[in-house]
PDB file of C-alpha atoms in Angstrom:
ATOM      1  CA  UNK A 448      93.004 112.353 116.614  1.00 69.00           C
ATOM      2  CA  UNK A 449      95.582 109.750 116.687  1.00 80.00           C
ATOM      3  CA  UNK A 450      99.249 110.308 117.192  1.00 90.00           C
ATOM      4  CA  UNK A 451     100.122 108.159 114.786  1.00 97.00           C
ATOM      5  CA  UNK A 452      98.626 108.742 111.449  1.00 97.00           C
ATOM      6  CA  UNK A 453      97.998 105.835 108.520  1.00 98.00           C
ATOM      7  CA  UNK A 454      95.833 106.866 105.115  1.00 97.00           C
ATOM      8  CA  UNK A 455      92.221 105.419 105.622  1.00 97.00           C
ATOM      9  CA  UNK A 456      92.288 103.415 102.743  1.00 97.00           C
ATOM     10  CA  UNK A 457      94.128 101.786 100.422  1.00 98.00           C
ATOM     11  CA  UNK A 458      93.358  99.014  97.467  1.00 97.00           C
ATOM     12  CA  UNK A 459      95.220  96.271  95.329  1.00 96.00           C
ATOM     13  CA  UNK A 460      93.687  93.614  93.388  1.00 97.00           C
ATOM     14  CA  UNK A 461      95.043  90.061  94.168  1.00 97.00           C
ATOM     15  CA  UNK A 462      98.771  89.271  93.316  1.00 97.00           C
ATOM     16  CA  UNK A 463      99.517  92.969  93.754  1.00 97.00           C
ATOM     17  CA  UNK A 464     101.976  94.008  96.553  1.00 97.00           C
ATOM     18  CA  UNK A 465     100.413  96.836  98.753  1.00 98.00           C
ATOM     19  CA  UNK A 466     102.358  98.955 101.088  1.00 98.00           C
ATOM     20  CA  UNK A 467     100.395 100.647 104.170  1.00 98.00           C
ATOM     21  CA  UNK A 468     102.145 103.225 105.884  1.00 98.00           C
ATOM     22  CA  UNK A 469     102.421 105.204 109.799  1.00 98.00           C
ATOM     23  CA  UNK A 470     103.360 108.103 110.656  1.00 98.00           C
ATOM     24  CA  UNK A 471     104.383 109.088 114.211  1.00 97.00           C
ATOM     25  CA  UNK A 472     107.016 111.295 115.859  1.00 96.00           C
ATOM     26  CA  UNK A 473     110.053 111.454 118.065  1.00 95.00           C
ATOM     27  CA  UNK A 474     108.359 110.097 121.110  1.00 95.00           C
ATOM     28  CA  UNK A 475     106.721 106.891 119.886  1.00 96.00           C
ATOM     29  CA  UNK A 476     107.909 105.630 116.209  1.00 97.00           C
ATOM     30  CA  UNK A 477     111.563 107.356 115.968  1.00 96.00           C
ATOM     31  CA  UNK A 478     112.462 105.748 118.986  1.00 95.00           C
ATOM     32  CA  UNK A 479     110.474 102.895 120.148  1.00 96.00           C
ATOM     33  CA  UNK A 480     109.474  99.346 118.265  1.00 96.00           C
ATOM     34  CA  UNK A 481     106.151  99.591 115.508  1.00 97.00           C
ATOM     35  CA  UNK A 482     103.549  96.966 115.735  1.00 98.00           C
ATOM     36  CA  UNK A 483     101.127  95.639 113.560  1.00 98.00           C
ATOM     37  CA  UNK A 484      98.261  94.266 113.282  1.00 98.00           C
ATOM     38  CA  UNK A 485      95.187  93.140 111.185  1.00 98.00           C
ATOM     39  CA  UNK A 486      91.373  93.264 112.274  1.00 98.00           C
ATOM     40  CA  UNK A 487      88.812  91.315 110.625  1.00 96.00           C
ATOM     41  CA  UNK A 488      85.564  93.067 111.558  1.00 92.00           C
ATOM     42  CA  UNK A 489      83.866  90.387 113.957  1.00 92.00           C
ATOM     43  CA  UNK A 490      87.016  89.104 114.961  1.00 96.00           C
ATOM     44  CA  UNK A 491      90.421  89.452 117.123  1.00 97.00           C
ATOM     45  CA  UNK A 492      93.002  91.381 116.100  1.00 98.00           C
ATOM     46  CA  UNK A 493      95.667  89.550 114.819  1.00 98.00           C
ATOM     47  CA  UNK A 494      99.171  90.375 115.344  1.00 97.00           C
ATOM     48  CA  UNK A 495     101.492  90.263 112.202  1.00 98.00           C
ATOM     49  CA  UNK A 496     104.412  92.539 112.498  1.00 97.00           C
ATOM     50  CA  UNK A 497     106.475  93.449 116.293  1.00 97.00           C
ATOM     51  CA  UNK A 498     109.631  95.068 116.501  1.00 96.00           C
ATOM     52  CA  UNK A 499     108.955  97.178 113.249  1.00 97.00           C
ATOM     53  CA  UNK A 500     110.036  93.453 111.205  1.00 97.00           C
ATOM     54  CA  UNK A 501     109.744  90.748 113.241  1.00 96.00           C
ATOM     55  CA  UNK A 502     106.911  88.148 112.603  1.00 96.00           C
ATOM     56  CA  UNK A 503     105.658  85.548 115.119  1.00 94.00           C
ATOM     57  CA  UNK A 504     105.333  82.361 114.497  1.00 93.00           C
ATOM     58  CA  UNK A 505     102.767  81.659 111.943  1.00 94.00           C
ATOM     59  CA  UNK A 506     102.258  84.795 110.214  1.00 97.00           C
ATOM     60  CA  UNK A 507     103.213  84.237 106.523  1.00 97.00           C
ATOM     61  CA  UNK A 508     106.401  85.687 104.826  1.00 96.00           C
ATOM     62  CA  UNK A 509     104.194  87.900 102.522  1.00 98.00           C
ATOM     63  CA  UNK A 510     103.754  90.489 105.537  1.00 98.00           C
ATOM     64  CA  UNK A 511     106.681  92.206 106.164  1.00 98.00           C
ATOM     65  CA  UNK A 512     107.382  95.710 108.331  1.00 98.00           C
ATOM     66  CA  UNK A 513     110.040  98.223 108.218  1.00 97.00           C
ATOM     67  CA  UNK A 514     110.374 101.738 109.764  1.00 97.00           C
ATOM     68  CA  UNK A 515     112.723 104.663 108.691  1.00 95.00           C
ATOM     69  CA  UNK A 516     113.353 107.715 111.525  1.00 95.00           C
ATOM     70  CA  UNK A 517     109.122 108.625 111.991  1.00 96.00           C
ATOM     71  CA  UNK A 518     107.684 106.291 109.868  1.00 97.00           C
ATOM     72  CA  UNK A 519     107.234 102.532 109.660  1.00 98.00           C
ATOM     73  CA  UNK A 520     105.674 100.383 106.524  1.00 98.00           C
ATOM     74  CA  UNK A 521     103.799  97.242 106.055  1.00 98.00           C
ATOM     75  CA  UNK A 522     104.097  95.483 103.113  1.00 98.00           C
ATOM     76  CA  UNK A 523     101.935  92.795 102.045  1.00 98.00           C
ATOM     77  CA  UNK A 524     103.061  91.000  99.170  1.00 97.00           C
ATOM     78  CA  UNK A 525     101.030  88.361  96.649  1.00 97.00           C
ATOM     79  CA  UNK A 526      98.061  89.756  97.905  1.00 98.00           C
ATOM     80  CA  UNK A 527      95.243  87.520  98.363  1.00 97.00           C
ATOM     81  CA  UNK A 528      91.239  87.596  99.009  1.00 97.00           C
ATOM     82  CA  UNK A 529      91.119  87.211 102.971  1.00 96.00           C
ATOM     83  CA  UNK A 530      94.031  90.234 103.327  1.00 97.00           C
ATOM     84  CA  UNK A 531      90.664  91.946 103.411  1.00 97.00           C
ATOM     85  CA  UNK A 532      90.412  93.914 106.691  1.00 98.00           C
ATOM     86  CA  UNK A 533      91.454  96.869 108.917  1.00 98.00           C
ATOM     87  CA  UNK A 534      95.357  97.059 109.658  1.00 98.00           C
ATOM     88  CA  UNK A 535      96.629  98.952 112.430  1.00 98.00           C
ATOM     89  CA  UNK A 536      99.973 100.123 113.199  1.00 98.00           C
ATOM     90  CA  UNK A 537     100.850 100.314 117.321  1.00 98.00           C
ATOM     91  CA  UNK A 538     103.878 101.764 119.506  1.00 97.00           C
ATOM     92  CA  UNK A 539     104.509 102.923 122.937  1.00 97.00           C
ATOM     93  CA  UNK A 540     104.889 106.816 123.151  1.00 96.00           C
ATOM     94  CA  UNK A 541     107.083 107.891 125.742  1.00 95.00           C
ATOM     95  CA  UNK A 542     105.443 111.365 126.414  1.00 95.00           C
ATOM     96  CA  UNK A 543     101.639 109.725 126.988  1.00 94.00           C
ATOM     97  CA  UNK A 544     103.172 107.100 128.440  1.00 95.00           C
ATOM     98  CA  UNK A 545     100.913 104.774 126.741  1.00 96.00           C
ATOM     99  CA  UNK A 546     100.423 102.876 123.972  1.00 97.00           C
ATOM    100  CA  UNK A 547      98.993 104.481 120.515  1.00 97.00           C
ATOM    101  CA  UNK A 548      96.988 102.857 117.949  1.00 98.00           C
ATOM    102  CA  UNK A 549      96.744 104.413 114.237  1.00 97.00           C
ATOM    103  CA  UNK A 550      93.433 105.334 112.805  1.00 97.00           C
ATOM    104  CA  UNK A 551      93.914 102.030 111.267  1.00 97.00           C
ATOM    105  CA  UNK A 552      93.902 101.465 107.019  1.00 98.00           C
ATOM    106  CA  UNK A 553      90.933  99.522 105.681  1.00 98.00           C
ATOM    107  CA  UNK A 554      92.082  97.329 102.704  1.00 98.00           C
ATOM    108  CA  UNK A 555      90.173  96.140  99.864  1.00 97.00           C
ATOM    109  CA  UNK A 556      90.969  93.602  97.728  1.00 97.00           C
ATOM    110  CA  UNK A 557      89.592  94.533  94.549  1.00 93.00           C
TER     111      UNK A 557
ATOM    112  CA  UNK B 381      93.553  81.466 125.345  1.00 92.00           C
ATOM    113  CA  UNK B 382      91.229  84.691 127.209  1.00 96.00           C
ATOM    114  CA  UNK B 383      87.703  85.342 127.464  1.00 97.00           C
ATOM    115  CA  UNK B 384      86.302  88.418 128.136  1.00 98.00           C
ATOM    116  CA  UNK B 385      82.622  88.437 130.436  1.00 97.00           C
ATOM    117  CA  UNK B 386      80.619  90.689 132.035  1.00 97.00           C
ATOM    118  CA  UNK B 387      77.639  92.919 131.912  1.00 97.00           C
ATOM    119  CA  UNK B 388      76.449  94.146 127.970  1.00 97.00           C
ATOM    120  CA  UNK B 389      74.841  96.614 129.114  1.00 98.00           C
ATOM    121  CA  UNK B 390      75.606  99.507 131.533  1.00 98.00           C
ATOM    122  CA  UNK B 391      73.451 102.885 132.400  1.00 97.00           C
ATOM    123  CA  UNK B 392      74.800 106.183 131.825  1.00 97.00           C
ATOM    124  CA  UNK B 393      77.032 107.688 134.912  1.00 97.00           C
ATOM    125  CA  UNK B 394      77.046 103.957 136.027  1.00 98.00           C
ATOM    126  CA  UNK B 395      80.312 101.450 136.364  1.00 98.00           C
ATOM    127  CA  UNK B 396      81.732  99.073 133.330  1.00 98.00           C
ATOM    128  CA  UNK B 397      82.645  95.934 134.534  1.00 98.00           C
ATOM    129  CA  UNK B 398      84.816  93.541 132.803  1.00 98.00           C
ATOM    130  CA  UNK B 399      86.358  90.136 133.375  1.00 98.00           C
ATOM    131  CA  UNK B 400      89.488  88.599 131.088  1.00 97.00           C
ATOM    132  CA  UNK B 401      89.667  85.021 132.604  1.00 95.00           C
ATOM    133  CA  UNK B 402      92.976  83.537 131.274  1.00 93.00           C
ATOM    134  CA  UNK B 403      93.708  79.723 130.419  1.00 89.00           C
ATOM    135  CA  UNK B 404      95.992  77.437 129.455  1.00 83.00           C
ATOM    136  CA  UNK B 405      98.804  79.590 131.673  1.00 81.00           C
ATOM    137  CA  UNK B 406      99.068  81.530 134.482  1.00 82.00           C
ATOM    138  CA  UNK B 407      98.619  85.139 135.574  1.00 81.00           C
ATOM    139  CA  UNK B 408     101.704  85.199 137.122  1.00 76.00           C
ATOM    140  CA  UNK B 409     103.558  84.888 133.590  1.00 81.00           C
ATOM    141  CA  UNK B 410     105.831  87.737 133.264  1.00 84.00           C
ATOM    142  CA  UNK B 411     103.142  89.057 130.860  1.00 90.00           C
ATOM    143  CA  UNK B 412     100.662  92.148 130.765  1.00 93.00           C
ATOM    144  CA  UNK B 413      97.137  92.120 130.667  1.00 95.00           C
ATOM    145  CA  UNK B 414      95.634  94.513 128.516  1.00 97.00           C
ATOM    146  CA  UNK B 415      92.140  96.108 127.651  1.00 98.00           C
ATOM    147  CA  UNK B 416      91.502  97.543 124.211  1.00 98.00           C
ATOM    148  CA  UNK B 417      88.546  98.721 123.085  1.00 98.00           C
ATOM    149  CA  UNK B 418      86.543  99.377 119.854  1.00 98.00           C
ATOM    150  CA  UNK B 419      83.708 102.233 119.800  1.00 97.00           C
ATOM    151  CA  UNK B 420      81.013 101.689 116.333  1.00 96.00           C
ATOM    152  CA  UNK B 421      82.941 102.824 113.617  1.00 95.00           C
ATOM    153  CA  UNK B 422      85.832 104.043 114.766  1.00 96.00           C
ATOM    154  CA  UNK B 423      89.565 101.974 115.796  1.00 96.00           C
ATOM    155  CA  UNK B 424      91.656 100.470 117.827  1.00 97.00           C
ATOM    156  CA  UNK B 425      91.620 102.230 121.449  1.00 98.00           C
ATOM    157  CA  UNK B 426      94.139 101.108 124.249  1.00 98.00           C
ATOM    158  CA  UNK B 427      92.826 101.610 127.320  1.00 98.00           C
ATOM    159  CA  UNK B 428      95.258 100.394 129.894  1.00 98.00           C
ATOM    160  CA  UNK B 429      97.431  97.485 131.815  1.00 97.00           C
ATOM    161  CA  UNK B 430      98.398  96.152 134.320  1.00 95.00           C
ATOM    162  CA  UNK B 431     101.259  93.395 135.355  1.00 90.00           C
ATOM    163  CA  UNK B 432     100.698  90.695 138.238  1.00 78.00           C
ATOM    164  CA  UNK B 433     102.643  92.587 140.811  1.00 81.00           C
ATOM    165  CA  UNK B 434     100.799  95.510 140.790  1.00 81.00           C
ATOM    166  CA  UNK B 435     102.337  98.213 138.139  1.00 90.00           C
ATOM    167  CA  UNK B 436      99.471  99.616 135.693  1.00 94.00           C
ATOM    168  CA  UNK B 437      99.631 102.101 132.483  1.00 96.00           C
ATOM    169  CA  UNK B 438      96.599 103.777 131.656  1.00 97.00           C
ATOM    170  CA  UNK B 439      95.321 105.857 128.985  1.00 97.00           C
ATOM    171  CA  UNK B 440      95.414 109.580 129.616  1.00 96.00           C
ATOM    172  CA  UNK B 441      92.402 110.330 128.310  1.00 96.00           C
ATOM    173  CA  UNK B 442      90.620 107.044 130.487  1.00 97.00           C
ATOM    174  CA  UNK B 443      92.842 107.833 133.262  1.00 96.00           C
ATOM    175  CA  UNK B 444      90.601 109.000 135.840  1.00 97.00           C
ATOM    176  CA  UNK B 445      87.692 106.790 135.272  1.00 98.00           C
ATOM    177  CA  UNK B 446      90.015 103.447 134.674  1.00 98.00           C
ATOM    178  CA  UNK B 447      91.000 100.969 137.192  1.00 97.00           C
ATOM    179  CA  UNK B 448      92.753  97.431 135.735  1.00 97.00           C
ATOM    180  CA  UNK B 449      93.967  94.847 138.310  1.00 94.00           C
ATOM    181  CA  UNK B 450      94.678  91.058 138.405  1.00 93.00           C
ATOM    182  CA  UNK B 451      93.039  88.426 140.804  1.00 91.00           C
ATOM    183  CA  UNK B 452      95.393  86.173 140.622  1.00 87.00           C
ATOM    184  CA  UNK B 453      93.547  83.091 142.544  1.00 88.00           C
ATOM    185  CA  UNK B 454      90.904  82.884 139.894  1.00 90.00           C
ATOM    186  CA  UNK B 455      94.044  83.454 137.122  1.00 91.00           C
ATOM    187  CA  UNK B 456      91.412  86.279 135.698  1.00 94.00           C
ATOM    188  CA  UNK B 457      92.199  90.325 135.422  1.00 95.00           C
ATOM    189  CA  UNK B 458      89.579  92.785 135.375  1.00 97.00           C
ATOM    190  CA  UNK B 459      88.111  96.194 133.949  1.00 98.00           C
ATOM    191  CA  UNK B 460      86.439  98.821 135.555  1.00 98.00           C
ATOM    192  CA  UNK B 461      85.437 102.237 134.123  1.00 98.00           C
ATOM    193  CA  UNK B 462      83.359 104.580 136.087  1.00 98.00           C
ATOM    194  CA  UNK B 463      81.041 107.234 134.934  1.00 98.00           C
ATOM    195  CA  UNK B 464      80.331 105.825 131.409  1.00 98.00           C
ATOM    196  CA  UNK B 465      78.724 108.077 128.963  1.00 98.00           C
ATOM    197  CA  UNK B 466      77.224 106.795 125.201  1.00 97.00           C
ATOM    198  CA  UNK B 467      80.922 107.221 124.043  1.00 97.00           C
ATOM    199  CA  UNK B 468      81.800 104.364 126.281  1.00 98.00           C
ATOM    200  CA  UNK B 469      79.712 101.699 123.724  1.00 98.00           C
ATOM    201  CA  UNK B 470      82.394  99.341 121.936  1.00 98.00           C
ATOM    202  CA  UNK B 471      83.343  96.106 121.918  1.00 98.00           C
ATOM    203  CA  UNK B 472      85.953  95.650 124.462  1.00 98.00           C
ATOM    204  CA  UNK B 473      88.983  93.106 123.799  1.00 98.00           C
ATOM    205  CA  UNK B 474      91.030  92.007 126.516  1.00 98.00           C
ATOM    206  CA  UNK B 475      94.744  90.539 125.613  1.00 97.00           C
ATOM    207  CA  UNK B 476      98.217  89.720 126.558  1.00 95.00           C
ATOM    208  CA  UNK B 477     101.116  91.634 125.766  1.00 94.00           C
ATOM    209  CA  UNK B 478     103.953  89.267 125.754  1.00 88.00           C
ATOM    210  CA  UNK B 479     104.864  85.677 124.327  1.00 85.00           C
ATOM    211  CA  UNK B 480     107.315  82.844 125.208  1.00 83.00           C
ATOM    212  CA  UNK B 481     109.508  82.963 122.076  1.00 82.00           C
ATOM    213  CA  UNK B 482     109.679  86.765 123.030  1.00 84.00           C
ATOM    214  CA  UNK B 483     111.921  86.885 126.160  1.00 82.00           C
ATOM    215  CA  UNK B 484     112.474  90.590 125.910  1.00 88.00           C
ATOM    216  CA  UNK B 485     109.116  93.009 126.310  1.00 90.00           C
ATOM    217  CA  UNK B 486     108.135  95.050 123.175  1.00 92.00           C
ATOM    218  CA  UNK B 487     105.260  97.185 124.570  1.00 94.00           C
ATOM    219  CA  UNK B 488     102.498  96.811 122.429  1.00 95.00           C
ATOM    220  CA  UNK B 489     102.876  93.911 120.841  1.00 96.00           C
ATOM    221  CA  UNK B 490      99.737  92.131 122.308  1.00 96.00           C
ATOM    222  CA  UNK B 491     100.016  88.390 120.938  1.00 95.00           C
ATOM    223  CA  UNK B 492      96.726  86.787 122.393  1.00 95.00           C
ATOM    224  CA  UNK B 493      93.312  88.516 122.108  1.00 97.00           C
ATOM    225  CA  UNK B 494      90.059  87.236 123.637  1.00 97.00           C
ATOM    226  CA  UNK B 495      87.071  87.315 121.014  1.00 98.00           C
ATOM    227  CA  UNK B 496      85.852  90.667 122.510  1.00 98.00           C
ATOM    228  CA  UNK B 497      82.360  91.642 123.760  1.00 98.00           C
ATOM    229  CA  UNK B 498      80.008  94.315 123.547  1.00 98.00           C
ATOM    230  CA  UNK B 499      78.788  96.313 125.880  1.00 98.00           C
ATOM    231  CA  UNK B 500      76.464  99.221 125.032  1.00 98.00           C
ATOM    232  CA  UNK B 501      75.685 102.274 127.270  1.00 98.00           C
ATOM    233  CA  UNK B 502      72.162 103.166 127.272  1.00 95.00           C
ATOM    234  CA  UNK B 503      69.435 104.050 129.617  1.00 94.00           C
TER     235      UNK B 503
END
């Protein structure tokens, strides 16, 4: 069981604007940075959110993050066909002293 | 870029061995070097890293049976997880937590991924 908890599943048809969500606690989200990322089965995971709203280079503007006390959001906006994947939300808990994944949120583009 | 190698298959109660080899920069980079793993239909699973001068984190649960370290003259970092069981079969991902136009470290923001590689557990 993951400490930080996101909803299984979620769907939007393209255009839409989708918002995934994590839950977490006083040790990791409250008080540390929320990462995100998205997973293409077969593939790398791709980081798209750090710092609960920064983007790197190269990620498009339609992702965005945010957080609020335990919880943290990502928002994908205009969605398209190939936003089709697993996203994962990510932060350091200071009582395991390690880093905890979400159960992840698989996405389909309807 | 990273790449992960190694055996892709392992016996039960034997020893997982991975290898990350890292190019296009150096180990030394103030980065760290991070295994994740993926079990058959389930998530995202850190398992541990390390940092060129010899600090590692570790998963609680993988504590015991985990050892990560860095070779630095073949710029490569490594895996090793004793005593695997079935629940050990994933596809492992090695990556890099860290990034030049990100001075300041955000712990678990991992920015480069290798491709990942099975390895199954099986008798």
């Amino acid at each position: 069981q993951s400490l930080l908890t996101q909803p299984p599943s979620a769907s939007a048809t393209p255009g839409q604007r989708v918002t995934l969500s994590c839950s977490g606690g006083r040790s990791n989200i409250e008080t540390l940075p929320v990462n995100w990322y998205q997973h293409v089965p077969g593939a790398a995971p791709k980081l798209l959110i750090f710092s609960n709203d920064q983007r790197p280079s190269g990620v498009p503007d339609r992702f965005s993050g945010s957080k609020s006390r335990s919880s943290a959001s990502l928002v994908i906006s205009d969605l398209q066909s190939e936003d089709e994947a697993d996203y994962y939300c990510a932060a350091w808990d200071d009582s395991l002293n390690a880093v905890a994944f979400g159960g992840g949120t698989k996405l389909t583009v309807l | 870029q990273l790449q992960e190698s190694g055996p892709r298959l392992v016996e039960p109660s034997g020893t997982l061995s991975l290898t990350c080899t890292a190019s296009g920069g150096s180990i030394y980079n103030p980065y760290w070097w991070a295994w994740v793993r993926q079990a058959p239909g389930r998530g995202l699973e850190w398992i541990g890293q390390t940092f060129h001068r010899g600090s590692s984190d570790y998963n609680p649960s993988l504590k015991s049976r985990v050892t990560i370290s860095v070779d630095k003259p073949n710029n490569r970092f490594s895996l090793k997880l004793s005593y695997v069981t079935a629940a050990d079969t994933a596809v492992y991902f090695c990556a890099r937590e860290g990034s030049p136009a990100r001075p300041n470290r955000v712990r678990g923001a991992f920015d480069v991924w290798g491709p990942g590689t099975a390895v199954a557990v099986s008798s």
